[in-house]
Short mmCIF file of C-alpha atoms and ligand atoms in Angstrom, two decimals:
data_model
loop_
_atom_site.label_atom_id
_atom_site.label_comp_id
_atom_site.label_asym_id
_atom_site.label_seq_id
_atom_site.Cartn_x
_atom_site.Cartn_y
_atom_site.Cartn_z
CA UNK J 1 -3.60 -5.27 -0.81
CA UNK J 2 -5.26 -3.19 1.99
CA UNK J 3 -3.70 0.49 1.41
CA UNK J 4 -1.84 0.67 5.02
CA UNK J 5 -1.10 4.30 4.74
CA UNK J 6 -4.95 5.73 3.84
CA UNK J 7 -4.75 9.74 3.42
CA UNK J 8 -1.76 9.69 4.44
CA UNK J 9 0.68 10.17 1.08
CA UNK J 10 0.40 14.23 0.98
CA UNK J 11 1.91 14.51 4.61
CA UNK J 12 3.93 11.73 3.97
CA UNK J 13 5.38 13.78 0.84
CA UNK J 14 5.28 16.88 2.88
CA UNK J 15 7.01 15.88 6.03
CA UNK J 16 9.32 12.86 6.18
CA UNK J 17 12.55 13.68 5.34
CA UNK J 18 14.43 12.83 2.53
CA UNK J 19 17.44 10.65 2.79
CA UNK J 20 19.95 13.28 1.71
CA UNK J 21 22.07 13.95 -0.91
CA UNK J 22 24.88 12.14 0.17
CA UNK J 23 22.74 8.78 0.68
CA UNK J 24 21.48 9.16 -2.87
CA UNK J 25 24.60 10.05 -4.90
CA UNK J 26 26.37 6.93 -2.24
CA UNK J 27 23.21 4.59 -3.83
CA UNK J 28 23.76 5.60 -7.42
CA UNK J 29 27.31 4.88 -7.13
CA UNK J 30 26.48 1.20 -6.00
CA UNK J 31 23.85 0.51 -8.38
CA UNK J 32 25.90 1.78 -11.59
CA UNK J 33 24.92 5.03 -13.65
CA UNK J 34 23.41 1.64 -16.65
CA UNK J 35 21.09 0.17 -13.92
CA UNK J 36 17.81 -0.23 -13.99
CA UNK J 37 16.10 0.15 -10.53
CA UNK J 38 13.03 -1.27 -9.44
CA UNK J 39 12.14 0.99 -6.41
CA UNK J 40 9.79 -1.49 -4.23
CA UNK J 41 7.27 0.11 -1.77
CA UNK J 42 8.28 3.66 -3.28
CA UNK J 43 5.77 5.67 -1.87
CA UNK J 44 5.75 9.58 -2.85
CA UNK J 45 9.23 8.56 -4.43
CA UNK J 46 11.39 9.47 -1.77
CA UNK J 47 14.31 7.54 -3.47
CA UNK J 48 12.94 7.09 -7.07
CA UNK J 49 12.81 10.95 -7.82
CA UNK J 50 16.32 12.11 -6.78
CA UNK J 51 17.75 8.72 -7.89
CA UNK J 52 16.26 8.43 -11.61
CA UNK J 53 18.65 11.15 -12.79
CA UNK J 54 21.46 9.37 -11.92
CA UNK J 55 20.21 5.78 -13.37
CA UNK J 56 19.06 4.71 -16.11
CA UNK J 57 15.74 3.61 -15.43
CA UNK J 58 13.70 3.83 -12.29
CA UNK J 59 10.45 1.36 -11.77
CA UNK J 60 8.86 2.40 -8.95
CA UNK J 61 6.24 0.38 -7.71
CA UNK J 62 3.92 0.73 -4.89
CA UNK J 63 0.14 -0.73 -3.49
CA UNK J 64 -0.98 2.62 -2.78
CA UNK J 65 -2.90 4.31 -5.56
CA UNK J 66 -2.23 7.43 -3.14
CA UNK J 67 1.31 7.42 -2.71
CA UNK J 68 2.13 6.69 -6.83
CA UNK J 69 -0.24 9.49 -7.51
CA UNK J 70 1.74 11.71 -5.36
CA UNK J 71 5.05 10.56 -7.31
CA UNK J 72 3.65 11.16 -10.36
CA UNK J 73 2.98 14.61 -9.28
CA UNK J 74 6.01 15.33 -7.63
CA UNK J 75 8.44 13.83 -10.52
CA UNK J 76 6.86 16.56 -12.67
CA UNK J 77 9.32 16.68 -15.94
CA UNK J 78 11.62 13.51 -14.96
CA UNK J 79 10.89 10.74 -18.08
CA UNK J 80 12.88 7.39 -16.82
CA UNK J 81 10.35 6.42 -14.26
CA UNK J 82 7.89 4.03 -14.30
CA UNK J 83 5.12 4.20 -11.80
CA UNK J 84 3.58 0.87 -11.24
CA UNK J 85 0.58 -0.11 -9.09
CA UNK J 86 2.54 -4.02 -7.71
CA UNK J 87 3.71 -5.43 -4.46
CA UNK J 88 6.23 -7.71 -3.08
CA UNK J 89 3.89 -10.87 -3.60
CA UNK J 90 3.70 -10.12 -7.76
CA UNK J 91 7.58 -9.21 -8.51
CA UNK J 92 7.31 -11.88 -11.76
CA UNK J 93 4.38 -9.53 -13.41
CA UNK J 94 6.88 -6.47 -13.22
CA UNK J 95 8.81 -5.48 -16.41
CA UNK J 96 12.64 -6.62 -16.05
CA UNK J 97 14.94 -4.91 -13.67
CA UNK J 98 18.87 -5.54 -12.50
CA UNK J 99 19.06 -3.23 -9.07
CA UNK J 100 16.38 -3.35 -6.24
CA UNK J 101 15.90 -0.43 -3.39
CA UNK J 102 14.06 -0.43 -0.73
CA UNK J 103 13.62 2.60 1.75
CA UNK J 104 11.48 1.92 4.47
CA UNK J 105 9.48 -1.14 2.75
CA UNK J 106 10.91 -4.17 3.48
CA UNK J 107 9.29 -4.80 7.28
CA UNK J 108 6.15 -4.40 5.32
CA UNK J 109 6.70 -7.90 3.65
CA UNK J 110 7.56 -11.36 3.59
CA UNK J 111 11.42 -10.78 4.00
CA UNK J 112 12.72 -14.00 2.96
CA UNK J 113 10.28 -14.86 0.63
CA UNK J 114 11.14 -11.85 -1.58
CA UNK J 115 14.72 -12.23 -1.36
CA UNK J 116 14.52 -16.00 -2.62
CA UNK J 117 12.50 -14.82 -5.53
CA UNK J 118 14.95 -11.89 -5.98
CA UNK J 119 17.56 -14.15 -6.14
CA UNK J 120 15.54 -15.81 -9.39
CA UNK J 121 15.12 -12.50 -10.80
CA UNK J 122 18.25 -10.36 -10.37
CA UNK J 123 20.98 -10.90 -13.37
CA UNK J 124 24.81 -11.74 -11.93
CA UNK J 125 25.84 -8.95 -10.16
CA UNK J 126 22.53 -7.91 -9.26
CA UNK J 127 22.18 -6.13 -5.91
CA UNK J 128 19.52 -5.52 -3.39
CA UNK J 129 20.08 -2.25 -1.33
CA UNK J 130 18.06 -1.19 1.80
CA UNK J 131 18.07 3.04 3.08
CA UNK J 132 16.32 3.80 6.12
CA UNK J 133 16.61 5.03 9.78
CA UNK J 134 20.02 3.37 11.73
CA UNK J 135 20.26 1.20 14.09
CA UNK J 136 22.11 -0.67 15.94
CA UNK J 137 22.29 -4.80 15.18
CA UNK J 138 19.85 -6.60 17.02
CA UNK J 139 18.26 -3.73 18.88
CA UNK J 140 14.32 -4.26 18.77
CA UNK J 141 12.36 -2.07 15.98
CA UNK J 142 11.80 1.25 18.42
CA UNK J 143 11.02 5.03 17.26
CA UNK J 144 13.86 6.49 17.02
CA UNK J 145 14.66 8.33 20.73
CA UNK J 146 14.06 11.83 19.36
CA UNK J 147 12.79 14.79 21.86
CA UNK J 148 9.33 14.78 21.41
CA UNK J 149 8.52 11.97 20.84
CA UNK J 150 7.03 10.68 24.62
CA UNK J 151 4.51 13.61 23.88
CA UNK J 152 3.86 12.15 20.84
CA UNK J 153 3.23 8.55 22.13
CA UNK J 154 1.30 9.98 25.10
CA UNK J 155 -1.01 11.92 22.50
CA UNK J 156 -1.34 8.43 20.70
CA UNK J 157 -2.10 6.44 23.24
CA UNK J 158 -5.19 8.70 24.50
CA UNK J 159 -6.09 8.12 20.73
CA UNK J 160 -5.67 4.43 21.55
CA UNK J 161 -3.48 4.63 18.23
CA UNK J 162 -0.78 1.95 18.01
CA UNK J 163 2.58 2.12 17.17
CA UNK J 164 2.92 -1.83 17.33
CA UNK J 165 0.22 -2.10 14.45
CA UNK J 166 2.88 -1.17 12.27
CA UNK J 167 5.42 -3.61 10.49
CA UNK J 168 4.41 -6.78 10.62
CA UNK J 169 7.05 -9.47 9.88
CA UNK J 170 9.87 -7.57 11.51
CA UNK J 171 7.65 -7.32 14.80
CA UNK J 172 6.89 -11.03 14.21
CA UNK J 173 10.11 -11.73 14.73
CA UNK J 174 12.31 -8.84 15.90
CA UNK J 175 15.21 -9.86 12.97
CA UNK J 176 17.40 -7.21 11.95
CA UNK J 177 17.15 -6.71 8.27
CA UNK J 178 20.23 -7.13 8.43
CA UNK J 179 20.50 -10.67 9.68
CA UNK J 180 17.41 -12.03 7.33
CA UNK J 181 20.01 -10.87 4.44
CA UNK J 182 22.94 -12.54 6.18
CA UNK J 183 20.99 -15.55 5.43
CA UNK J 184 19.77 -14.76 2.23
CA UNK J 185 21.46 -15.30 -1.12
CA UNK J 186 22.31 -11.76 -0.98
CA UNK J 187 24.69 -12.18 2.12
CA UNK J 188 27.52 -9.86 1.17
CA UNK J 189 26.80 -6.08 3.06
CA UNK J 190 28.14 -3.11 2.68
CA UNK J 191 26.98 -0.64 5.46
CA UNK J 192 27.23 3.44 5.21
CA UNK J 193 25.72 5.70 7.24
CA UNK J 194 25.03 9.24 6.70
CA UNK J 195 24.10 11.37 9.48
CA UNK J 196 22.64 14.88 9.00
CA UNK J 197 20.99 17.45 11.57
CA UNK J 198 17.40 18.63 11.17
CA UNK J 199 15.07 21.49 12.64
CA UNK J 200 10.96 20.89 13.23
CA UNK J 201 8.10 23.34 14.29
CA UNK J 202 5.31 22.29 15.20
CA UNK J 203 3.57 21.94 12.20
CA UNK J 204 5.77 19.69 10.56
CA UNK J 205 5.88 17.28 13.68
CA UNK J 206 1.93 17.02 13.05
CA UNK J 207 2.00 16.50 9.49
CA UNK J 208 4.83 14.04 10.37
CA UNK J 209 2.68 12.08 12.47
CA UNK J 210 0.28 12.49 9.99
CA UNK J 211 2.48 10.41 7.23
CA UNK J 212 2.77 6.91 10.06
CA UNK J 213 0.10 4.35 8.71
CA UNK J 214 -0.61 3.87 12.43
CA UNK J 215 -1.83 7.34 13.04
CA UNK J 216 -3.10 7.97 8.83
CA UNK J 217 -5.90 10.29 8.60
CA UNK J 218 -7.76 6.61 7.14
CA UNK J 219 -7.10 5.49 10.86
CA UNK J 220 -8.24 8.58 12.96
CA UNK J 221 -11.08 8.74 10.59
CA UNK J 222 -13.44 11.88 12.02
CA UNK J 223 -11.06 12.17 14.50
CA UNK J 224 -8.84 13.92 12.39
CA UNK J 225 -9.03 17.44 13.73
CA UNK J 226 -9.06 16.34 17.50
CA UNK J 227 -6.03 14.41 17.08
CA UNK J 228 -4.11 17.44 15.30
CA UNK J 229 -5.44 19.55 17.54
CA UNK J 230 -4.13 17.70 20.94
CA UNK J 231 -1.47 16.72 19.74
CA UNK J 232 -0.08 20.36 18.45
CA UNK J 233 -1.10 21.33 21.83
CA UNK J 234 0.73 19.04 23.66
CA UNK J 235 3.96 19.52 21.70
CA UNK J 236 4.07 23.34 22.81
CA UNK J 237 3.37 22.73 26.13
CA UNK J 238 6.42 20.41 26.42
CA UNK J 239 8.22 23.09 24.10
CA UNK J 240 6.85 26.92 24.08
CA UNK J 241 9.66 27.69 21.92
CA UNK J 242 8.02 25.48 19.38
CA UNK J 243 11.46 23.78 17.65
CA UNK J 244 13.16 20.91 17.91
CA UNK J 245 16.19 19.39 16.58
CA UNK J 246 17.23 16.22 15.21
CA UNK J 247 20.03 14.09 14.22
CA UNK J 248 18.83 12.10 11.65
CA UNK J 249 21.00 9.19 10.78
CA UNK J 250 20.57 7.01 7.40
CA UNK J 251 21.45 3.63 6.85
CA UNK J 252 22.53 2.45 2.93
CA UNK J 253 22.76 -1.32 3.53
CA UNK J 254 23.89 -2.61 0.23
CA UNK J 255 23.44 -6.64 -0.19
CA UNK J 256 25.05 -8.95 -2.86
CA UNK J 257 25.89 -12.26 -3.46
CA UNK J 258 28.69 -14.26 -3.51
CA UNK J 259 30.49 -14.97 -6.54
CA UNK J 260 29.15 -18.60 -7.24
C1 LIG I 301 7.15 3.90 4.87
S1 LIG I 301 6.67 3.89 3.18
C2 LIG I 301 8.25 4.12 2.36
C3 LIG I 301 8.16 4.95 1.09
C4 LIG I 301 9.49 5.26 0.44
N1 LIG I 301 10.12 4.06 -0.07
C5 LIG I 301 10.46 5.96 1.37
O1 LIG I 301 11.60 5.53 1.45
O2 LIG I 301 10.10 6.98 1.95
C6 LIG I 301 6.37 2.18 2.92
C7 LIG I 301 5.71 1.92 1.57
O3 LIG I 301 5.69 0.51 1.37
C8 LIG I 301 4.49 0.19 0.71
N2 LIG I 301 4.23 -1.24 0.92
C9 LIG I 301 3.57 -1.82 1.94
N3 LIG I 301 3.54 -3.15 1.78
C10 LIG I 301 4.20 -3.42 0.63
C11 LIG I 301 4.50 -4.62 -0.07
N4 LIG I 301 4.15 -5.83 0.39
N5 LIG I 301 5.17 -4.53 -1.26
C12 LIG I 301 5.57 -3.32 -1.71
N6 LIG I 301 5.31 -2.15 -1.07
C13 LIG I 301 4.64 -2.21 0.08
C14 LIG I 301 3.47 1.12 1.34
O4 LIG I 301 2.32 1.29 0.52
C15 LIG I 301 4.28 2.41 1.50
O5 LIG I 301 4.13 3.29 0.42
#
């Protein structure tokens, strides 16, 4: 599989936030203190790092040699996860697991598809949980609306970067997650949402931009420093005062089945 975020697992490490403590104690709750967790499309290991502590295994598994080298790094001392080079389209070769997460991973694939075949893997009782950005049911996949972001799209569209690149089946067909796993075997959801507020400057808006697989340094290729460049510009010309704030609002979107 093509590696969609090229160069970009250091920034993406560095600069996208976290999902917050509350999210992640909220997830280990669901998934039980005995589970054991396979973490699909893991990246740096946003979730598996701050979750393996509170699991009993973690098996996180990503396409990009990039992002599981960063996780390696950045688990330092923590034992009980597994990094795994896999993707959606090989969940048979992985070594057995009873809890899935994904945070941020599932537009990347063949939604149904996986869920059918996690529905053949999972034990009774096994649950499939989703954490990423809120929003509302059936509103179309947008950025979230946050301050500087037209400057950021303006920026990106002189670099004929975009956006719409991203995300391919839930562009394909605009479904809420949330709906594909109404219709799922995994059609029981439990929905919390965990809001917290967040400060940038401006170099942490450019090494978030950095961590999209639209605008990866892979993508901007020798562009690289004229991007950063422009686009730090045009962030403090919208904004001398250089910060800007954010409500950042989490989704845990816990799906189960029905008792059969
Ligand atoms: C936006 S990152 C999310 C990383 C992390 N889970 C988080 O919550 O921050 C999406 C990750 O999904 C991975 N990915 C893309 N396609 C995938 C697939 N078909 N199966 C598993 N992972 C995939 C990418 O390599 C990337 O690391």
């Amino acid at each position: 599989m093509e590696d969609l975020f090229g160069g970009a697992a250091p920034y993406y490490a560095r600069y996208r936030p976290g999902y917050g403590q509350a999210a992640i104690e909220h997830l280990a709750e669901t998934l039980g203190a005995d589970s054991r967790v396979l973490d699909l499309g893991c990246g740096p290991g946003t979730i598996a790092i701050p979750l393996a502590p509170r699991v009993k295994a973690v098996l996180a598994v990503d396409p990009a040699q990039e992002m599981l080298a960063e996780g390696r790094r950045r688990a330092g001392s923590v034992t009980n996860i597994a990094w795994l080079r896999g993707d959606s389209t090989a969940l048979r070769a992985l070594p057995p697991f009873d809890r899935v997460v994904m945070g941020r991973s599932f537009h990347w694939m063949d939604r149904r598809a996986v869920l059918i075949e996690l529905d053949e893997l999972l034990p009774a009782g096994g649950a499939v949980a989703l954490i990423g950005p809120s929003r509302q049911q059936g509103e179309p996949w947008q950025p979230d609306a946050q301050p500087w972001q037209p400057v950021e799209r303006r920026v990106c569209e002189e670099f004929r970067l975009d956006i719409h690149t991203a995300a391919t089946s839930f562009h394909a067909t605009g479904e809420h997650h949330r709906d594909v796993l109404a219709a799922s075997p995994f059609s029981i959801l439990d929905s919390r949402v965990f809001t917290r507020r967040l400060t940038w400057d401006v170099d942490g808006l450019v090494g978030l931009q950095l961590s999209y697989s639209y605008s990866s340094p892979a993508r901007l290729g020798d562009r690289l420093p004229a991007f950063m460049q422009a686009l730090r510009q045009a962030l403090l010309a919208d904004n001398p005062a250089g910060r800007w704030e954010q409500e950042l609002a989490t989704e845990v979107l816990v799906a189960r089945r029905s008792e059969r």
